[in-house]
XYZ file of C-alpha atoms in Angstrom:
574
model
C -20.592 -0.068 28.406
C -19.399 -3.438 29.661
C -21.920 -5.490 27.582
C -21.075 -3.502 24.460
C -17.361 -3.952 25.121
C -17.853 -7.695 25.511
C -20.005 -8.111 22.392
C -17.459 -6.296 20.254
C -14.490 -7.973 21.865
C -12.248 -10.797 20.743
C -14.349 -13.626 22.224
C -17.253 -13.753 19.819
C -15.319 -15.040 16.748
C -14.331 -18.175 18.685
C -17.976 -19.277 18.641
C -17.931 -19.600 14.840
C -17.863 -23.067 13.306
C -14.361 -22.434 12.002
C -12.091 -19.989 13.794
C -8.485 -18.932 13.222
C -6.591 -16.976 15.858
C -3.466 -16.771 17.946
C -2.710 -19.285 20.668
C -3.327 -16.513 23.226
C -7.069 -16.530 22.500
C -7.251 -20.224 23.374
C -4.963 -20.055 26.430
C -7.272 -17.469 28.001
C -9.676 -20.364 28.559
C -7.444 -21.728 31.335
C -6.679 -18.406 33.035
C -8.937 -17.007 35.802
C -10.394 -14.245 33.647
C -13.966 -13.304 32.913
C -15.756 -15.401 30.321
C -13.087 -18.135 30.314
C -15.922 -20.687 30.357
C -17.235 -19.110 27.157
C -13.872 -19.661 25.496
C -13.868 -23.281 26.651
C -17.386 -23.701 25.284
C -16.234 -22.275 21.942
C -13.388 -24.815 21.762
C -15.358 -27.806 23.025
C -17.123 -28.616 19.766
C -14.151 -28.255 17.452
C -10.954 -29.962 16.391
C -8.160 -27.944 18.000
C -5.094 -27.460 15.786
C -1.924 -25.812 17.120
C 0.707 -24.855 14.564
C 4.352 -24.187 15.436
C 3.954 -25.864 18.815
C 7.697 -25.505 19.469
C 7.531 -21.695 19.547
C 6.344 -21.384 23.162
C 8.365 -20.764 26.304
C 7.926 -22.938 29.458
C 5.231 -20.592 30.779
C 3.103 -20.948 27.652
C 3.852 -24.686 27.377
C 2.453 -25.171 30.874
C -0.700 -23.223 30.005
C -1.017 -25.234 26.783
C -0.693 -28.448 28.769
C -3.487 -27.344 31.119
C -5.661 -26.472 28.112
C -5.011 -29.911 26.598
C -6.114 -31.504 29.862
C -9.454 -29.720 29.622
C -9.823 -30.536 25.927
C -9.112 -34.186 26.726
C -11.897 -34.107 29.306
C -14.252 -32.693 26.663
C -13.192 -35.288 24.105
C -11.911 -32.632 21.701
C -9.521 -33.974 19.028
C -6.192 -32.128 19.159
C -3.532 -31.808 16.453
C -0.091 -30.439 17.362
C 2.209 -29.456 14.482
C 5.940 -28.862 14.810
C 9.229 -29.687 13.122
C 11.541 -28.938 16.061
C 9.650 -29.885 19.223
C 11.901 -31.535 21.859
C 10.819 -35.065 22.737
C 10.248 -34.360 26.431
C 7.901 -31.465 25.593
C 5.774 -33.504 23.183
C 5.667 -36.350 25.705
C 4.477 -34.020 28.442
C 1.766 -32.498 26.244
C 0.473 -35.919 25.198
C 0.259 -36.997 28.834
C -1.597 -33.845 29.834
C -4.216 -34.607 27.193
C -4.514 -38.233 28.344
C -4.803 -37.038 31.913
C -7.886 -35.110 30.894
C -9.233 -38.232 29.204
C -9.201 -39.944 32.583
C -5.853 -41.755 32.590
C -3.814 -41.666 35.779
C -0.183 -40.569 35.889
C 0.752 -43.045 38.643
C -0.651 -45.387 41.252
C -3.161 -43.626 43.469
C -3.635 -44.560 47.108
C -6.520 -46.991 47.322
C -6.564 -47.620 43.576
C -6.687 -51.146 42.266
C -3.293 -52.395 41.114
C -4.809 -53.624 37.863
C -5.827 -50.121 36.815
C -3.554 -48.971 33.982
C -1.504 -45.822 34.489
C 0.808 -43.709 32.350
C 3.680 -44.158 34.786
C 6.840 -45.186 32.950
C 5.275 -44.762 29.523
C 6.667 -42.398 26.910
C 5.226 -41.158 23.652
C 8.150 -40.404 21.326
C 7.182 -38.558 18.151
C 9.173 -39.699 15.089
C 10.579 -37.037 12.808
C 9.682 -36.757 10.048
C 6.346 -38.399 10.615
C 3.422 -38.441 12.972
C 2.143 -40.020 16.174
C -1.513 -40.749 16.897
C -2.593 -41.362 20.505
C -6.098 -42.619 21.242
C -7.650 -40.745 24.147
C -9.822 -43.624 25.313
C -7.192 -46.382 25.397
C -3.964 -44.334 25.447
C -2.674 -46.622 22.681
C -0.270 -44.901 20.292
C 0.294 -45.533 16.612
C 3.223 -44.015 14.736
C 4.169 -43.741 11.107
C 5.785 -46.919 9.803
C 9.562 -46.999 9.450
C 9.230 -47.631 5.717
C 6.894 -44.711 5.173
C 9.064 -42.491 7.355
C 12.154 -43.352 5.300
C 10.240 -42.621 2.113
C 9.215 -39.198 3.386
C 12.733 -38.429 4.584
C 14.218 -39.475 1.254
C 11.758 -37.408 -0.755
C 12.622 -34.251 1.180
C 16.254 -34.850 2.075
C 18.884 -32.131 1.837
C 22.488 -31.666 2.922
C 22.649 -28.223 4.498
C 26.112 -26.692 4.576
C 26.687 -24.916 7.902
C 29.305 -22.173 8.095
C 30.040 -20.718 11.527
C 31.588 -17.256 11.477
C 33.088 -15.974 14.755
C 32.206 -12.286 14.831
C 32.612 -9.234 17.013
C 30.145 -6.413 17.459
C 32.933 -3.899 17.968
C 35.249 -2.497 15.308
C 38.936 -3.363 15.471
C 40.592 -6.367 17.066
C 41.515 -9.707 15.560
C 37.953 -10.888 15.021
C 36.022 -9.460 12.080
C 33.098 -7.180 12.815
C 29.653 -8.640 12.282
C 28.588 -6.104 9.665
C 31.786 -6.589 7.645
C 31.199 -10.356 7.527
C 27.621 -9.889 6.341
C 28.691 -7.487 3.588
C 31.383 -9.848 2.330
C 28.975 -12.803 2.281
C 26.390 -10.807 0.339
C 28.754 -9.331 -2.233
C 27.805 -11.947 -4.893
C 24.131 -11.115 -4.349
C 24.257 -7.341 -4.158
C 26.953 -6.517 -6.687
C 27.731 -9.730 -8.539
C 25.645 -12.457 -10.088
C 22.523 -11.699 -8.087
C 20.327 -14.178 -6.255
C 18.354 -14.037 -3.036
C 19.510 -13.901 0.569
C 17.811 -13.823 3.956
C 19.540 -12.171 6.933
C 17.858 -12.958 10.271
C 18.688 -10.730 13.251
C 17.851 -11.313 16.902
C 16.607 -7.786 17.647
C 14.786 -5.074 15.741
C 17.635 -2.657 16.493
C 20.137 -5.020 14.864
C 17.855 -5.491 11.864
C 17.491 -1.730 11.402
C 21.247 -1.121 11.662
C 22.050 -4.026 9.322
C 19.501 -2.813 6.796
C 20.962 0.717 6.803
C 24.465 -0.628 6.169
C 23.403 -2.978 3.358
C 21.098 -0.413 1.770
C 23.947 2.101 1.693
C 26.274 -0.394 0.066
C 24.073 -2.212 -2.422
C 21.106 0.048 -3.171
C 22.719 3.475 -3.175
C 26.151 2.620 -4.613
C 25.331 -0.040 -7.205
C 22.328 1.807 -8.717
C 20.542 -1.410 -9.648
C 17.069 -1.173 -11.068
C 14.509 -1.835 -8.381
C 14.977 -2.472 -4.689
C 17.760 -4.837 -3.616
C 17.522 -4.635 0.188
C 14.261 -4.991 2.140
C 13.494 -4.774 5.866
C 10.822 -6.747 7.722
C 10.037 -6.809 11.432
C 7.064 -6.419 13.769
C 7.604 -2.770 14.656
C 5.859 -1.407 11.567
C 2.233 -0.249 11.545
C -0.055 -3.158 10.712
C -0.843 -2.023 7.173
C 2.818 -1.349 6.362
C 3.901 -4.690 7.810
C 1.230 -6.483 5.781
C 2.378 -4.798 2.565
C 6.037 -5.544 3.284
C 5.261 -9.168 4.103
C 3.394 -9.589 0.819
C 6.301 -8.006 -1.058
C 8.840 -10.290 0.612
C 6.824 -13.447 -0.004
C 6.235 -12.407 -3.619
C 9.982 -12.221 -4.205
C 11.072 -15.260 -2.177
C 7.913 -17.347 -2.386
C 7.002 -20.459 -4.356
C 5.618 -18.669 -7.411
C 7.549 -16.225 -9.553
C 8.880 -14.174 -10.961
C 12.061 -14.335 -8.919
C 13.928 -11.021 -8.533
C 17.358 -10.773 -10.119
C 18.766 -9.848 -6.716
C 17.076 -9.502 -3.350
C 18.374 -9.254 0.232
C 15.769 -9.462 2.993
C 16.821 -8.333 6.469
C 14.355 -9.549 9.073
C 13.825 -10.571 12.683
C 12.222 -13.729 14.049
C 9.009 -12.934 12.163
C 10.334 -15.110 9.304
C 10.923 -18.195 11.471
C 7.362 -19.434 11.212
C 4.444 -19.212 8.816
C 6.179 -17.349 5.971
C 6.828 -19.614 2.986
C 10.198 -18.260 1.810
C 13.007 -19.684 -0.313
C 16.433 -17.998 -0.300
C 19.677 -19.041 -1.968
C 21.526 -18.426 1.316
C 20.446 -17.757 4.907
C 22.621 -15.725 7.270
C 21.553 -15.740 10.895
C 22.629 -14.420 14.246
C 23.313 -17.229 16.708
C 20.044 -18.535 18.174
C 18.926 -21.686 20.032
C 19.248 -24.757 17.820
C 15.520 -25.300 17.259
C 15.133 -21.745 15.987
C 18.266 -21.926 13.843
C 16.807 -24.986 12.134
C 13.564 -23.090 11.566
C 15.522 -20.256 9.963
C 17.515 -22.760 7.901
C 14.203 -24.091 6.612
C 13.970 -20.901 4.522
C 17.032 -21.951 2.504
C 16.306 -23.844 -0.747
C 12.837 -24.531 0.672
C 11.238 -25.197 -2.723
C 14.126 -26.981 -4.388
C 12.206 -30.229 -4.953
C 9.247 -28.310 -6.371
C 11.407 -26.327 -8.783
C 13.490 -29.333 -9.782
C 10.250 -31.049 -10.730
C 8.421 -28.120 -12.348
C 11.178 -25.723 -13.379
C 11.832 -22.254 -12.019
C 8.867 -19.892 -12.438
C 10.848 -17.394 -14.546
C 13.055 -19.889 -16.369
C 16.177 -18.997 -14.352
C 17.946 -21.301 -11.955
C 19.952 -20.421 -8.874
C 23.086 -18.311 -9.371
C 26.378 -20.132 -9.872
C 27.689 -19.158 -6.446
C 24.728 -20.939 -4.782
C 25.952 -24.459 -5.510
C 24.404 -25.887 -2.310
C 21.993 -24.771 0.434
C 24.020 -22.873 3.021
C 23.344 -21.521 6.504
C 25.871 -19.036 7.865
C 25.736 -18.537 11.644
C 27.221 -15.318 13.051
C 28.543 -16.546 16.398
C 29.885 -13.945 18.863
C 30.337 -16.624 21.535
C 32.917 -18.398 19.360
C 35.070 -15.266 19.466
C 34.387 -13.748 22.895
C 32.820 -16.570 24.914
C 30.005 -14.218 25.933
C 26.497 -13.345 24.817
C 26.328 -9.737 23.523
C 24.713 -7.374 26.008
C 22.748 -5.861 23.112
C 20.671 -9.023 22.968
C 19.333 -8.330 26.433
C 17.109 -11.246 27.414
C 16.276 -12.441 23.917
C 17.507 -15.998 24.453
C 18.912 -18.068 27.307
C 22.715 -17.899 27.564
C 22.765 -21.637 28.235
C 20.871 -22.444 25.027
C 23.081 -20.118 22.997
C 26.293 -21.522 24.491
C 25.162 -25.113 23.975
C 24.118 -24.369 20.406
C 27.502 -22.768 19.709
C 29.290 -25.817 21.105
C 27.063 -28.218 19.159
C 27.675 -26.389 15.880
C 31.436 -26.478 16.429
C 31.242 -30.259 16.812
C 29.801 -30.775 13.307
C 32.864 -32.441 11.837
C 31.418 -32.688 8.332
C 30.276 -29.072 8.261
C 26.836 -30.175 7.101
C 23.485 -31.123 8.590
C 21.392 -33.875 7.034
C 17.825 -32.609 6.680
C 15.613 -34.129 8.021
C 17.773 -36.977 9.354
C 19.749 -35.004 11.964
C 17.082 -32.488 12.959
C 15.711 -34.288 16.019
C 19.189 -35.313 17.130
C 20.406 -31.707 17.121
C 17.258 -30.423 18.829
C 17.677 -32.947 21.637
C 21.396 -32.141 21.956
C 20.505 -28.573 22.943
C 16.953 -28.644 24.277
C 16.770 -31.987 26.078
C 15.414 -31.766 29.627
C 18.644 -32.802 31.368
C 18.201 -33.236 35.105
C 21.721 -32.277 36.133
C 24.683 -30.262 34.988
C 27.010 -32.867 33.463
C 30.033 -30.824 32.375
C 33.460 -31.115 33.991
C 33.871 -27.456 34.979
C 31.853 -26.857 38.174
C 31.546 -23.194 39.067
C 32.263 -22.094 35.502
C 30.340 -19.520 33.491
C 28.665 -22.419 31.630
C 27.406 -23.923 34.864
C 26.062 -20.582 36.064
C 24.290 -20.147 32.732
C 22.788 -23.637 33.045
C 21.643 -22.937 36.615
C 20.052 -19.642 35.569
C 18.350 -21.331 32.600
C 16.893 -24.156 34.682
C 15.851 -21.764 37.428
C 14.053 -19.525 34.950
C 12.300 -22.512 33.351
C 11.185 -23.817 36.740
C 9.966 -20.394 37.803
C 7.984 -19.941 34.580
C 6.313 -23.340 34.903
C 5.514 -22.675 38.554
C 4.059 -19.272 37.741
C 1.878 -20.760 35.008
C 0.756 -23.526 37.354
C -0.287 -20.965 39.955
C -2.132 -18.755 37.490
C -3.934 -21.478 35.526
C -7.312 -22.800 36.545
C -7.356 -26.257 38.190
C -7.551 -29.427 36.124
C -11.089 -30.663 35.433
C -10.908 -33.172 38.275
C -10.484 -30.288 40.721
C -13.432 -28.220 39.509
C -16.905 -28.872 40.859
C -18.681 -25.743 39.552
C -17.997 -22.692 37.396
C -17.418 -20.675 40.563
C -14.069 -22.499 40.908
C -12.849 -21.061 37.611
C -13.162 -17.447 38.733
C -12.516 -17.175 42.449
C -8.801 -17.806 42.178
C -5.758 -15.668 42.952
C -5.369 -13.495 39.873
C -6.965 -10.714 37.908
C -10.546 -10.444 36.713
C -9.983 -8.720 33.383
C -8.118 -10.547 30.652
C -6.268 -7.426 29.502
C -4.634 -7.445 32.969
C -3.437 -11.055 32.806
C -1.015 -12.075 30.086
C -0.633 -15.440 28.358
C 3.028 -14.559 27.809
C 5.109 -14.071 30.921
C 6.993 -10.783 30.936
C 5.512 -9.763 27.595
C 3.316 -6.886 28.728
C 2.784 -4.789 25.646
C 0.833 -1.777 24.550
C -0.670 -0.909 21.199
C 0.584 2.415 19.880
C -0.839 4.733 17.252
C 1.704 7.111 15.738
C 0.190 10.440 14.683
C 1.561 13.761 13.474
C 0.964 17.137 15.139
C 0.963 20.005 12.632
C 1.925 23.598 13.526
C -1.680 24.707 13.003
C -2.908 22.298 15.703
C -4.213 19.551 13.432
C -3.403 15.924 14.272
C -3.335 13.474 11.368
C -2.532 9.843 10.687
C 0.051 10.788 8.048
C 2.753 13.480 7.963
C 1.299 14.913 4.733
C -1.879 15.796 6.609
C -4.366 14.115 4.259
C -5.927 11.771 6.847
C -7.212 13.594 9.957
C -7.356 11.775 13.246
C -11.013 10.712 13.618
C -12.069 12.286 16.911
C -15.751 13.074 16.427
C -18.416 10.383 16.718
C -21.211 10.175 14.164
C -24.845 11.107 14.840
C -25.493 7.821 16.648
C -22.598 8.313 19.041
C -20.395 5.742 17.361
C -17.281 5.911 15.244
C -17.834 4.585 11.723
C -16.436 1.088 11.251
C -14.308 2.223 8.296
C -12.575 4.827 10.472
C -11.957 2.317 13.268
C -10.341 -0.045 10.774
C -8.237 2.765 9.338
C -6.963 3.620 12.817
C -6.243 0.030 13.884
C -4.333 -0.637 10.663
C -1.934 2.128 11.672
C -1.169 0.695 15.124
C 1.805 -1.391 16.214
C 2.868 -3.235 19.393
C 5.629 -2.026 21.715
C 6.843 -3.029 25.137
C 4.658 -1.347 27.747
C 7.646 -0.159 29.773
C 8.795 1.938 26.804
C 5.882 4.286 27.505
C 6.330 4.675 31.255
C 8.536 7.766 30.892
C 5.962 9.682 28.871
C 3.108 11.946 29.850
C 0.072 9.676 30.195
C -2.333 12.519 29.437
C -0.586 13.430 26.187
C -0.657 9.772 25.067
C -4.340 9.279 25.908
C -6.657 8.606 22.955
C -9.304 11.196 21.981
C -12.239 11.408 24.359
C -14.663 9.967 21.793
C -12.633 6.744 21.832
C -12.704 6.177 25.585
C -15.471 3.582 25.628
C -14.610 1.931 22.328
C -13.492 -1.711 22.883
C -10.573 -1.417 20.440
C -9.585 2.234 20.436
C -10.034 2.931 24.130
C -6.816 1.171 25.169
C -4.557 2.680 22.497
C -1.624 4.933 23.346
C -1.148 7.829 20.936
C 2.310 9.142 20.073
C 2.076 12.633 18.586
C 5.129 13.364 16.443
C 5.693 17.115 16.137
C 6.401 18.220 12.577
C 9.285 20.576 11.874
C 9.468 21.809 8.286
C 7.304 18.844 7.376
C 9.716 16.318 8.957
C 8.440 14.179 11.878
C 10.448 14.630 15.067
C 11.092 12.013 17.732
C 8.852 11.799 20.804
C 10.774 11.986 24.095
C 9.807 9.331 26.655
C 12.040 9.573 29.689
C 15.607 8.576 28.807
C 14.796 7.515 25.243
C 12.887 8.629 22.198
C 10.567 6.936 19.707
C 10.091 7.913 16.092
C 8.174 6.196 13.324
C 10.419 6.143 10.276
C 8.811 5.345 6.927
C 11.710 3.060 5.961
C 12.911 1.648 9.297
C 9.658 1.364 11.247
C 9.521 2.486 14.870
C 13.029 3.497 15.935
C 13.981 3.712 19.579
C 16.650 6.129 20.780
C 16.791 8.385 17.738
C 18.661 9.927 16.031
C 21.381 7.228 15.816
C 19.830 3.802 15.229
C 23.204 2.140 15.387
C 23.772 3.171 19.015
C 20.643 1.564 20.432
C 22.553 -1.359 21.899
C 21.442 -2.678 25.237
C 18.783 0.009 25.637
C 16.721 -1.627 22.920
C 16.486 -4.767 25.034
C 14.349 -7.612 23.874
C 12.882 -7.456 20.375
C 9.127 -7.400 19.892
C 9.793 -9.684 16.918
């Protein structure tokens, strides 16, 4: 079944003239997996465009740099798009591409002194603007200062930044996080209306925040329609798609605008979604991501000022300026909440908190101060420069730099050699590593599994819905294959979870039906069978925790009390 698995796999679409996919599909070309040369062939005749280039950790940045080296060797034009990419990262990526084009990083033993090198050269990218680097000559051309000023002026905005020290525990002198959010949203939920976006760092926090706000504004106020919405990645694919469309319809560029709408979400709204809210409330995050979240505040103001609001209404009176509210637990406790697990580096969070507190004007000039603030937090500083050696801040910095170095080293060990070190295709496969791409991840520490939630009825039936109207397709058709429509129906009900969440369960009970075993998509699924009691789905026990797919909350870990998930929820799957 190997040939059939390959032909139906995720590689074939890359060979199309135009292909759209995740960065993972491209990064597989520089990992020692089967058919990596095919992926490189698929990319070699195209223009390679990477959106949101800032959204990658050091491990992925290193793999991206290795891919750019190969694309430079093939002469493939590359376009990198980002609004918050640190200067040292963009410089490194440009140099990796030029390295593939044949330019040397420094003087080589025996090389002629007249040969040009990239040693000492930098390629700063102006923001807002663009930088073009010619692969053959390594000459760079940037947007003119006049044109850059014109672009900045046309899209300028003074973003009011309000930092709220919060506590995650009730009582004490510092206000609880949920109380602060409710107070901030009172004008939206119960007053004049408007739109608000609340961005949480974990799915557990988003679920708990949504429950609190829904109870206050949807159930008590009795407004017509839905006031509070929840969006994160732990919904089945079809439900997430429908919720995303609903959110973008209410907060998008075209109308009609809802009278009142509060969207509670995770990091899924940081990129790609074109949203415009009257106010953005966010958990503390690294500066580059905070600025991405802030980009969802008054995003279409210039468009609406020019063309008028789609439904004839303007912003509510309380929204007199674009405002980002940052819920900062470090400002009150000096520590990162344990509930956040390993979501973000403590050093980046601490530095962001300190940088925000130094904003004397309480505003950020967009886009004028964006690059300055990104560099203040994310610059590649070589040494710890603060005056408190041995402090918690220094330990956080040391841990951050050590983790970055380890991730880059791991990526360097796993990636295939640069083109100059490869003499034949044999060199791309016989390397330390795995042979099958589903065993080697493009995201370090992000091993995940795809789960299908089903419902076990008392009469023994297993269905895709608790009502029992859609049976689990277990029987192949006369040709020994599952109909395509059924495969699509199943895959649209799946969702990603951390693989270690399933380690406490019975592997046999989570195995897919036997007819799926050799199917390239269905064969690797894990099936959670929710027992039904009086028609109500019950949680599935997996070791020391439970999982339950809730129609309103998505997949909930550690039922029945969502609000006690805490540290056990660990890192969000976005």
